[in-house]
Coordinates of C-alpha atoms in Angstrom, one line a residue:
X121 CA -34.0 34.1 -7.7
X122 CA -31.8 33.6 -11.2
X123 CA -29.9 36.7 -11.5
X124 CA -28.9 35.3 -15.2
X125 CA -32.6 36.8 -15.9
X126 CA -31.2 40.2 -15.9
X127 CA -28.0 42.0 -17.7
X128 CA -25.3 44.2 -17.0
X129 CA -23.9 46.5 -19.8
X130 CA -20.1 46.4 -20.8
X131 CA -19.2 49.2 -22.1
X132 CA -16.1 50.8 -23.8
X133 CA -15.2 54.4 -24.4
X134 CA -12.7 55.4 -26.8
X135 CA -12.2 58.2 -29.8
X136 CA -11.7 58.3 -33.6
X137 CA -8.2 59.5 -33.0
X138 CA -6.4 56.7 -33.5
X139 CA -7.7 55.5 -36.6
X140 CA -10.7 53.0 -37.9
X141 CA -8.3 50.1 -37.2
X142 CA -7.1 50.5 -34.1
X143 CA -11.3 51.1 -32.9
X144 CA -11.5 47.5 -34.6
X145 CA -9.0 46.0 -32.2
X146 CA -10.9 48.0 -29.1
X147 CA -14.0 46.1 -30.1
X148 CA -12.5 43.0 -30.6
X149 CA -10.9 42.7 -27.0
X150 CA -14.1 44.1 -25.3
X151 CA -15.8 41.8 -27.2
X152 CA -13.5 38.9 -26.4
X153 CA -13.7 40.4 -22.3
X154 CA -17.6 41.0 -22.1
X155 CA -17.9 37.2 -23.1
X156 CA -15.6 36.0 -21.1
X157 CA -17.0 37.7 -18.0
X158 CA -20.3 36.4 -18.9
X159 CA -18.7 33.3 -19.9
X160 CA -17.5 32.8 -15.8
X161 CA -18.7 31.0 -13.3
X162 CA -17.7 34.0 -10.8
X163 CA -20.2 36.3 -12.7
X164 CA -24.1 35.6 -11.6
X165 CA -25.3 38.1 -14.1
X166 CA -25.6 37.8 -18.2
X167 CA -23.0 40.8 -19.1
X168 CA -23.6 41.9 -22.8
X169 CA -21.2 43.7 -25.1
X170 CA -22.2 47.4 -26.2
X171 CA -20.3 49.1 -29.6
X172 CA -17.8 50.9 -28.9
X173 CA -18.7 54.5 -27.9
X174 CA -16.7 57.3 -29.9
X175 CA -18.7 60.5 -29.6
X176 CA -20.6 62.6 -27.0
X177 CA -24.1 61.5 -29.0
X178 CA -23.8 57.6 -28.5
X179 CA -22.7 57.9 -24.8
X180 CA -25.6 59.8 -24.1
X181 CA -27.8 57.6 -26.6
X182 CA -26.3 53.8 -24.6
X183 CA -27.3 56.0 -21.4
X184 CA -30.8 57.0 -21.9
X185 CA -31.5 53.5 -23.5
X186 CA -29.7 51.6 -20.3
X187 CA -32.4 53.9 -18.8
X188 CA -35.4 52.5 -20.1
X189 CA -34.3 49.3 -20.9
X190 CA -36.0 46.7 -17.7
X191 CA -33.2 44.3 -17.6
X192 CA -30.1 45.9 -17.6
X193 CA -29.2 46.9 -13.6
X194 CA -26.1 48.6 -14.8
X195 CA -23.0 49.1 -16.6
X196 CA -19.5 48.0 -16.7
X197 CA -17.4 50.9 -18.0
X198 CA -13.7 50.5 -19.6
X199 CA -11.3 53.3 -21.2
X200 CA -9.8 51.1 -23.3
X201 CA -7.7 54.2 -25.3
X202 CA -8.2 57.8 -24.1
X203 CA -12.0 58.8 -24.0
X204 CA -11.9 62.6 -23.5
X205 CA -14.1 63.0 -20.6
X206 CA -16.3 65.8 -21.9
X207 CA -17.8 63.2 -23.9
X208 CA -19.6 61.6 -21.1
X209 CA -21.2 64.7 -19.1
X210 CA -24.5 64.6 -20.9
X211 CA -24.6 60.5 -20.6
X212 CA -23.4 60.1 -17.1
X213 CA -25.7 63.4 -16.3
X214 CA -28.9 61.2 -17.7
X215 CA -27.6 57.7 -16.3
X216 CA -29.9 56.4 -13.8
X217 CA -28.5 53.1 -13.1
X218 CA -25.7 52.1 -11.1
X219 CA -21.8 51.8 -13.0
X220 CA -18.1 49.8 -11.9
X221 CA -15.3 51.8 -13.3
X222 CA -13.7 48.9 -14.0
X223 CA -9.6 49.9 -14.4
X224 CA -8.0 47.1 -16.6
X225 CA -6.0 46.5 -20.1
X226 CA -6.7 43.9 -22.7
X227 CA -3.0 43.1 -21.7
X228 CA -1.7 41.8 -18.4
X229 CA 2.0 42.2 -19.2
X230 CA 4.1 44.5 -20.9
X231 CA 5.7 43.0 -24.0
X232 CA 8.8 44.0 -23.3
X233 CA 10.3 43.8 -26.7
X234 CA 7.5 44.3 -29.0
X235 CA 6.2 47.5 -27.5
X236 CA 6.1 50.2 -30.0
X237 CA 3.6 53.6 -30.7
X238 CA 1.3 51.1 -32.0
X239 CA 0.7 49.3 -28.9
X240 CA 1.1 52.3 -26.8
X241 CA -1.9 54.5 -28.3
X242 CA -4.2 50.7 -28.5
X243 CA -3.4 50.3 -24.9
X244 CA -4.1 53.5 -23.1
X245 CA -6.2 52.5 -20.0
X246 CA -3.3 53.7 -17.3
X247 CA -4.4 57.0 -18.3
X248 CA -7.4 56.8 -20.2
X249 CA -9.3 55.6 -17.1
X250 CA -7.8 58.7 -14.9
X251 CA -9.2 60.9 -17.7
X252 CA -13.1 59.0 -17.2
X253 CA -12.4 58.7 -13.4
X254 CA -11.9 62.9 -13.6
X255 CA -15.1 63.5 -14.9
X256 CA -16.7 60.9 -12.4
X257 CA -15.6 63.1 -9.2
X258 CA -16.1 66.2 -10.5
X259 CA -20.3 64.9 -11.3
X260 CA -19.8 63.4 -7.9
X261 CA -21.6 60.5 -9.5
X262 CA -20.8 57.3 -7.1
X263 CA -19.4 53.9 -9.0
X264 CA -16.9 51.7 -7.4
X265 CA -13.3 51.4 -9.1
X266 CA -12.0 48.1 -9.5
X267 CA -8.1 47.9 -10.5
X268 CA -6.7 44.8 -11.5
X269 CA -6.3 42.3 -14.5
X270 CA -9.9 41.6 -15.8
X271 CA -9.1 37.7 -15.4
X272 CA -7.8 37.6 -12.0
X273 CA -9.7 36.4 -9.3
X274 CA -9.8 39.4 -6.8
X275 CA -11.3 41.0 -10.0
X276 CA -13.6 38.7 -10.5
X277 CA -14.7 38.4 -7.0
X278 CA -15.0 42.4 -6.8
X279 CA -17.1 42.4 -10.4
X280 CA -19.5 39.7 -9.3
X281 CA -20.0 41.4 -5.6
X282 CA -21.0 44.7 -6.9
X283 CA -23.4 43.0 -9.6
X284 CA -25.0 41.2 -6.8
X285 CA -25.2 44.6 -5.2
X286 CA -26.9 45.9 -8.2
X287 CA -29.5 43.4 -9.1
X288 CA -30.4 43.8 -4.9
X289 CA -31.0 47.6 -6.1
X290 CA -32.4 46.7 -9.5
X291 CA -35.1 44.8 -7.5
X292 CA -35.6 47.4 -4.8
X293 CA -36.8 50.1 -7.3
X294 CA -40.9 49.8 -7.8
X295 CA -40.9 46.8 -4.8
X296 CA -43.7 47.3 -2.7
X297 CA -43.9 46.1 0.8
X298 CA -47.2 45.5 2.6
X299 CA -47.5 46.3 6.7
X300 CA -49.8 44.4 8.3
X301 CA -50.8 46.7 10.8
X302 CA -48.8 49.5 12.2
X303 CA -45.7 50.1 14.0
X304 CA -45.0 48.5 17.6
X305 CA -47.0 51.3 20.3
X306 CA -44.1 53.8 21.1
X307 CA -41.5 52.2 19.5
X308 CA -39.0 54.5 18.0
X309 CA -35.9 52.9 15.9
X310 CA -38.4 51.4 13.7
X311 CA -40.8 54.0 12.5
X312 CA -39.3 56.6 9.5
X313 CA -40.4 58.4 6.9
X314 CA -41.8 55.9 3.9
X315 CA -41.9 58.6 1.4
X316 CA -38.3 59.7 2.1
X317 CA -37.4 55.6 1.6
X318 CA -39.1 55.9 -1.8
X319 CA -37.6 59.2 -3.0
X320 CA -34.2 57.7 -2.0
X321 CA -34.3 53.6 -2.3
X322 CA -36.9 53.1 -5.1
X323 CA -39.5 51.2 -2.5
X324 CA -43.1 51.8 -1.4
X325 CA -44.4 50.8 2.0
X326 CA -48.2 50.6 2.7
X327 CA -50.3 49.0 5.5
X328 CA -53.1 47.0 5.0
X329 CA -56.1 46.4 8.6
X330 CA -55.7 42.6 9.4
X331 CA -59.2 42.4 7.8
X332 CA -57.9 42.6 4.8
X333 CA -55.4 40.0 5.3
X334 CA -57.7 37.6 7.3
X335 CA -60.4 37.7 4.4
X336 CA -57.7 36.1 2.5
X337 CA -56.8 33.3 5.2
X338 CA -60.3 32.7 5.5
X339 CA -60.3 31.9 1.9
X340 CA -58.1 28.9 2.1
X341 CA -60.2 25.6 1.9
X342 CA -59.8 22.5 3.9
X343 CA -57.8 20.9 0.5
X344 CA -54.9 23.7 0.7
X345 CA -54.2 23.3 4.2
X346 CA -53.9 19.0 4.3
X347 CA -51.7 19.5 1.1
X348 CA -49.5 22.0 3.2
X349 CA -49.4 19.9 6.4
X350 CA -47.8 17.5 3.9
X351 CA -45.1 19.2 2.9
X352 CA -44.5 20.0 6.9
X353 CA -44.0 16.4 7.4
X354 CA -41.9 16.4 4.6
X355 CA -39.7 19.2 5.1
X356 CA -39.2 19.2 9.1
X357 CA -39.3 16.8 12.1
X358 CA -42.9 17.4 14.2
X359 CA -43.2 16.8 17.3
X360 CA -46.3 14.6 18.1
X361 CA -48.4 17.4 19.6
X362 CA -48.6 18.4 15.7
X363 CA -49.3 15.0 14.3
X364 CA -52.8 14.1 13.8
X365 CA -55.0 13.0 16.4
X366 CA -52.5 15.1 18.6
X367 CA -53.4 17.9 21.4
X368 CA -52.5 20.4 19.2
X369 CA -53.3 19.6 15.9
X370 CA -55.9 22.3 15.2
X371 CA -52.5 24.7 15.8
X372 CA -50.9 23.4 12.8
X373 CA -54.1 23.9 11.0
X374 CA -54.4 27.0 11.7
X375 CA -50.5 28.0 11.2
X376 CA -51.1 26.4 7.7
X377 CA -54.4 28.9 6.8
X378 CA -52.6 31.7 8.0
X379 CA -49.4 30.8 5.6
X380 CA -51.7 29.9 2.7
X381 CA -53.8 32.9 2.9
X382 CA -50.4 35.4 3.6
X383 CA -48.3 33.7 0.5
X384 CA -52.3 34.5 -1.8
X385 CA -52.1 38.3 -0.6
X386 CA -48.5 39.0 -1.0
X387 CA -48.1 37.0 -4.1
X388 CA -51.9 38.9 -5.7
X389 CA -50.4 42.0 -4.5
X390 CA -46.9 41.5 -6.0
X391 CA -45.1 42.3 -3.1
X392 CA -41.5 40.9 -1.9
X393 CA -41.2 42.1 1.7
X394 CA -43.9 42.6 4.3
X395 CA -44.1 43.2 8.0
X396 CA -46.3 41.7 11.0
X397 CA -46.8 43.3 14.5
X398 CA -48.2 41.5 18.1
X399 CA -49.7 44.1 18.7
X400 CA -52.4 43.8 15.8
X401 CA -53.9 40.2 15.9
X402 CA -57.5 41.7 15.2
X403 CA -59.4 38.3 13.6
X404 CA -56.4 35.7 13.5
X405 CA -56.0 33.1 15.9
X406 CA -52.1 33.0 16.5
X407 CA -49.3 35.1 15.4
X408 CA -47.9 34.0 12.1
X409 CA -44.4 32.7 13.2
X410 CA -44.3 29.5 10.8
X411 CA -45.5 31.2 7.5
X412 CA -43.0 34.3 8.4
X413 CA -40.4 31.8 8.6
X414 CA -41.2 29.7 5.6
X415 CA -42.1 33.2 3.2
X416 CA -38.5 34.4 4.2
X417 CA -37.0 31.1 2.9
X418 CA -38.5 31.7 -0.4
X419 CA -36.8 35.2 -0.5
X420 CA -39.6 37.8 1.2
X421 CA -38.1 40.5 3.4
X422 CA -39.4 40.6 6.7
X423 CA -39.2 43.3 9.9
X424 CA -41.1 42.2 12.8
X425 CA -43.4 44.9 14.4
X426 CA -44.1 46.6 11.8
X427 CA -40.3 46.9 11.0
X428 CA -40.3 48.0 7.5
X429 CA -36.7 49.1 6.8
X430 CA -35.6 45.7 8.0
X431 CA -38.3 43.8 5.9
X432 CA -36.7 45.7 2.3
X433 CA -33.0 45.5 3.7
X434 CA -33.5 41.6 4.5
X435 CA -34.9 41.5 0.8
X436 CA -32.1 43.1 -0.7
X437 CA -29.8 41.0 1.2
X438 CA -31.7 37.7 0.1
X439 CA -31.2 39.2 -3.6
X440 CA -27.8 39.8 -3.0
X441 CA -27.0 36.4 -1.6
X442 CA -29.5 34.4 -4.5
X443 CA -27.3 30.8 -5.2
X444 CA -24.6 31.5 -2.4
X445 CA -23.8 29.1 0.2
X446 CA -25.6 30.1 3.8
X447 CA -28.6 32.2 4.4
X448 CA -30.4 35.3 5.5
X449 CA -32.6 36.3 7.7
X450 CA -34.4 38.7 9.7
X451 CA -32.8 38.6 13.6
X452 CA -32.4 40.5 16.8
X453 CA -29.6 41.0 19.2
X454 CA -31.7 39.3 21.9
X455 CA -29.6 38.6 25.0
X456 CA -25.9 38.9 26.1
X457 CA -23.4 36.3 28.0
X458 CA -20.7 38.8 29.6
X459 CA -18.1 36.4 31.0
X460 CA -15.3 38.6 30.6
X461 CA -13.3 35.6 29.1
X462 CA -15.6 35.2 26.3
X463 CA -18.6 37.8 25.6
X464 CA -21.1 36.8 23.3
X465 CA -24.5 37.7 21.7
X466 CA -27.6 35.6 21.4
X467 CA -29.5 36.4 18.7
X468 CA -33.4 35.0 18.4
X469 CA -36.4 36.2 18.1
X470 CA -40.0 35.7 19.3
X471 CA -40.7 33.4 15.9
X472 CA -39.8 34.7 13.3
X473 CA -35.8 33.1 12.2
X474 CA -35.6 32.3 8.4
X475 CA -34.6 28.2 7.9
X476 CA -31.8 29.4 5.3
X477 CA -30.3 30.1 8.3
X478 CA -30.6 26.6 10.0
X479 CA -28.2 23.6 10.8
X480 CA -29.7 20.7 9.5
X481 CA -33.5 19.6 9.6
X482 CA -35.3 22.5 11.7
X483 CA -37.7 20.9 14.1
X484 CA -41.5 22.0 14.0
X485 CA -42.6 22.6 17.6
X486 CA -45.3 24.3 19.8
X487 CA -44.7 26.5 23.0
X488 CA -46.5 28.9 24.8
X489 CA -45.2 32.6 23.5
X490 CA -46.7 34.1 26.4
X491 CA -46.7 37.5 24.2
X492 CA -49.9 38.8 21.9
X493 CA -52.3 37.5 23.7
X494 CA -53.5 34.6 21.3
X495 CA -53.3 31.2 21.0
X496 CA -49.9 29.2 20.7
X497 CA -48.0 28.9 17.4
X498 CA -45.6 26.5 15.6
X499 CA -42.4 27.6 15.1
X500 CA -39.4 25.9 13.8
X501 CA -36.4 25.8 16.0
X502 CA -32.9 25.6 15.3
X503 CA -29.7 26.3 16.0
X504 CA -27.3 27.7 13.4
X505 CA -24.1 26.7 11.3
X506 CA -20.7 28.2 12.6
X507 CA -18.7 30.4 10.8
X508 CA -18.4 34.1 9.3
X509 CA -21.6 36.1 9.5
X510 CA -22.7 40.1 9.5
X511 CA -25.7 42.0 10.9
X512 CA -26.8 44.7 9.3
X513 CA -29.2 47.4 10.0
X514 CA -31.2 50.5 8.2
X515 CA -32.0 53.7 10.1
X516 CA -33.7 56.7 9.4
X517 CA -31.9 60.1 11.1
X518 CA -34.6 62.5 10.3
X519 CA -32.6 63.8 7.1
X520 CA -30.6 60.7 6.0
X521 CA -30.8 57.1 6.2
X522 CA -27.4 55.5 7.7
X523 CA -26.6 51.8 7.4
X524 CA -24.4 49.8 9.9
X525 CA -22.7 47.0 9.2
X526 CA -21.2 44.4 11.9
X527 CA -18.8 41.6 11.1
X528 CA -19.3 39.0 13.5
X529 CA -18.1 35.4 14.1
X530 CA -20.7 32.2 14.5
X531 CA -19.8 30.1 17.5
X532 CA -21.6 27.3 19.1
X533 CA -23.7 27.2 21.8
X534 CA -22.5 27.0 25.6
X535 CA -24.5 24.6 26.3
X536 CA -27.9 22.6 24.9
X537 CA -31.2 25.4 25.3
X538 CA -33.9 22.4 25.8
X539 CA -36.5 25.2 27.2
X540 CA -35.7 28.3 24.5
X541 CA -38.9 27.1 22.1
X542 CA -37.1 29.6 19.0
X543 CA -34.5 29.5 16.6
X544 CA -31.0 30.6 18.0
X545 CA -27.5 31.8 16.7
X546 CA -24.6 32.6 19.3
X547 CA -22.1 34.8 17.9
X548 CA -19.1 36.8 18.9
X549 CA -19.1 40.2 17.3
X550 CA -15.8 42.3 15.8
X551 CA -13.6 43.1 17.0
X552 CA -15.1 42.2 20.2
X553 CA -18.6 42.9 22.0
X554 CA -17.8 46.1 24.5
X555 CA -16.1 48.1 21.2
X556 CA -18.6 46.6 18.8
X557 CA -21.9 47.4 20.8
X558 CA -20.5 50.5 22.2
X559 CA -20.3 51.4 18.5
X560 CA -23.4 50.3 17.3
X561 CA -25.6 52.1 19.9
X562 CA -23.4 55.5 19.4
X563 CA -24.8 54.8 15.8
X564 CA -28.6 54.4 16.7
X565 CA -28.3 51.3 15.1
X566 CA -31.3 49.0 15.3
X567 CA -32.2 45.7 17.6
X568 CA -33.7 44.5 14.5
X569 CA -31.2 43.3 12.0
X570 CA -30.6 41.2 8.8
X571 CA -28.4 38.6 9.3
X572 CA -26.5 36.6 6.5
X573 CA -24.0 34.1 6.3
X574 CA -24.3 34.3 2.2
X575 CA -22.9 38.2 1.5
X576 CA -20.0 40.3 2.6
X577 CA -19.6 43.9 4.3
X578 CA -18.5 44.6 0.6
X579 CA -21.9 43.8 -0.9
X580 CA -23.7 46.2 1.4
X581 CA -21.4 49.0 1.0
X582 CA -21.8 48.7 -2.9
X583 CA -25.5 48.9 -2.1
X584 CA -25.3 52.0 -0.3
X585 CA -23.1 53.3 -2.1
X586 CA -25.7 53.1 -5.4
X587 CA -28.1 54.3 -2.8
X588 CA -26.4 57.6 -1.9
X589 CA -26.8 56.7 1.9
X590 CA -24.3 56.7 4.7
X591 CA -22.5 53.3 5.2
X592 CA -21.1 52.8 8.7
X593 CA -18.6 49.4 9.7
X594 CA -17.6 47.8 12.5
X595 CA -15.3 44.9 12.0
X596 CA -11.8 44.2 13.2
X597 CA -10.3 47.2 12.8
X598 CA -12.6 49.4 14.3
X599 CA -11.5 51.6 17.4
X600 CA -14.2 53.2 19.4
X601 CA -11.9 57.1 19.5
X602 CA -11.4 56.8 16.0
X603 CA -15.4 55.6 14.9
X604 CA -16.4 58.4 17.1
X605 CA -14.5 61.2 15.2
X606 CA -16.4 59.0 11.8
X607 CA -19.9 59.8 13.1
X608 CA -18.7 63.6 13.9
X609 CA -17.2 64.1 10.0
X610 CA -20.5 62.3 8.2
X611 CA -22.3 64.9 10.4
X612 CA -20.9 68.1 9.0
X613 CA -20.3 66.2 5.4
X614 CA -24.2 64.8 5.2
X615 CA -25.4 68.3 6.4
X616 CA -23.0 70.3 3.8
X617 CA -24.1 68.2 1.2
X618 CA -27.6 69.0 1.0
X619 CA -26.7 72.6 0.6
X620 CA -27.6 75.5 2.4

């Protein structure tokens, strides 16, 4: 994923007030800043200078272009001077794409004895920006604000999160994700309403029979398959079971056809997330556990039994996170460790943990999965790096989609797992596990998560944010009285807001 493939608009408001000479100045230093940004190594996005917009007719013009244009994901806006704000109803009323207020002057200091009228009507953003910010609330159009010198680093950092944020929502509008068979039997949490997901996040989901899917495995020739072993000899330690000649050889054979005949449909379909269930196996021999693993590394969303909201928000956090240090995966909170001294979460699941995730080498191994009813598949296992991490999960209420967010803390293992045959991450969650879990369930959050040790809290609130959607977080700071009485206000607001 090379975000520099896609742009992000700067764009300057001003007015013909002040003369032609003082709008040469305003698109000189926006010039001079919209190179710079794109200039940085902070930025991950190409950020292209727009002429300075004067009149109600050009805002609305840049708008409607931005619009229709496939590579811009959104806009950078900047009241360099005052920018009456009635100028930018009809554009902000036909923007479809995601805008930063970004609150900054050409100038960082004040020069203390040069300033005249001059430099006060060139440099107007103090107020100029209240004047654009106006017009924002009353639209109730939702941007983030940043405030700050445009070269500082908190600046930078803020700019370059909600552009990662943007080009996660760029690529969730017209991404279609394939179901390979249907939901879990009777599962609740991850069931919702797929039309509803494309109205509101720009994704369609659609299932496809496992015949469809195992006409394609069935496709793969004898060639495709030695060439892939290859590369698992390459890429991972096997144990000997796997090798040639070994007792279960004809596994890794068959791990490899399903993976090669998967990667032909998603990739002939165009899709970038899919899901798999146990429970619908109809024609394959195993349950695909290695090619889910090895698809997410390449950046496909996936949601295990038939986990569809987890499968696009693991995309969009895998866009999100594209050239940061750590990975992202799909996960589950899969078992606790209560000693009151130091409670902790182990997070697995049955196969299917993405190697951006792992510590080193994974290891390619064979166990019984005892689950599905088929026969026994590779997997890699691995334990995970230490360190800051977040879980993250997508829900659908019935009349809004709400996303949680948990700040958590990577922390070794207690002790070697010789007999877990799956990937595993221990971690401690914020601001501890009773407040934290206590929280979560009073959200109906998810045991399906997307885990990521690449992106911040900050990047998925930006996304929700662009998405409209209820953003919930539980980090350090959270207090179970006080996150109650936030789940009793979004109530009444998300009700009043669609209207009576």
């Amino acid at each position: 994923m090379n975000l520099k493939q896609v742009d992000v608009w700067f764009v300057t408001g001003s007015q013909h007030l002040y003369g032609d000479e003082t709008l040469k100045q305003v698109a000189e230093h926006s010039k001079e800043i919209a190179k710079a940004l794109s200039g940085s190594k902070q930025i991950p996005v190409n950020v292209v200078f727009k002429p300075v917009l004067t009149t109600p007719e050009e805002i609305t013009r840049l708008c409607i272009e931005a619009n229709t244009t496939q590579n811009c994901i959104g806009l950078i806006t900047w009241m360099h001077t005052f920018s009456p704000a009635k100028m930018w109803i009809a554009g902000l009323s036909a923007l479809q794409k995601p805008f930063v207020h970004l609150h900054t002057q050409y100038n960082r200091d004040i020069p203390w004895s040069d300033i005249d009228m001059d430099f006060m009507n060139l440099n107007q953003s103090a107020h100029g920006g209240r004047e654009f910010g106006f017009i924002g609330t009353r639209m109730r159009r939702n941007r983030k604000v940043i405030v700050g010198f445009w070269q500082d680093k908190d600046v930078l950092c803020s700019l370059e999160t909600w552009m990662r944020s943007a080009c996660a929502w760029h690529d969730s509008q017209g991404a279609k994700i394939a179901r390979f068979g249907d939901n879990m039997r009777e599962v609740a949490v991850t069931e919702g309403d797929k039309v509803e997901a494309q109205i509101r996040l720009g994704y369609s989901v659609n299932g496809f029979g496992m015949g469809d899917l195992v006409a394609a495995v069935n496709e793969v020739s004898d060639k495709e398959i030695d060439q892939l072993i290859s590369v698992y000899k390459d890429s991972y330690d096997l144990v000997k079971e796997l090798h040639q000649g070994g007792s279960q050889n004809q596994a890794l054979k068959d791990a490899a056809k399903i993976e090669l005949g998967m990667r032909k449909f998603l990739e002939n379909g165009g899709f970038k997330a899919f899901t798999t269930t146990f429970e619908d196996l109809h024609g394959l021999t195993q349950l695909p556990g290695l090619a889910v693993q090895r698809l997410m590394a390449d950046g496909y969303g996936f949601g295990a039994e038939g986990d569809w909201k987890t499968a696009a928000l693991v995309r969009a956090m895998k866009v999100m996170g594209a050239g940061l240090k750590g990975g992202t995966s799909f996960m589950e909170d899969y078992t606790y460790h209560l000693d009151p001294k130091s409670m902790k979460v182990l997070g697995a699941h049955m196969l299917e943990v993405c190697e951006s995730i792992a510590e080193g080498k994974p290891n390619l191994k064979i166990y019984p999965l005892s689950i599905g009813g088929k026969n026994d598949p590779p997997r890699l296992v691995f334990n995970v790096k230490t360190g800051p991490a977040l879980n993250a999960t997508m829900i659908d209420l019935g009349h809004r989609f709400r996303m949680i967010v948990n700040t958590v803390d990577v922390v070794p293992l207690g002790a070697p797992l010789p007999r877990l045959p799956v990937a595993r991450v221990m971690w401690t969650p914020k601001p501890d596990l009773k407040i934290a879990a206590a929280a979560w369930i009073l959200a109906g959050g998810a045991h399906h998560t997307g885990f990521s040790q690449a992106i911040t809290a900050e990047h998925l609130e930006d996304y929700a944010n662009m998405a409209n959607i209820e953003f919930l977080l539980i980090d350090e700071n959270t207090k179970l009285s006080e996150f109650k009485k936030e789940l009793r206000w979004n109530d009444v607001y998300y009700y009043l807001e669609k209207g009576i």
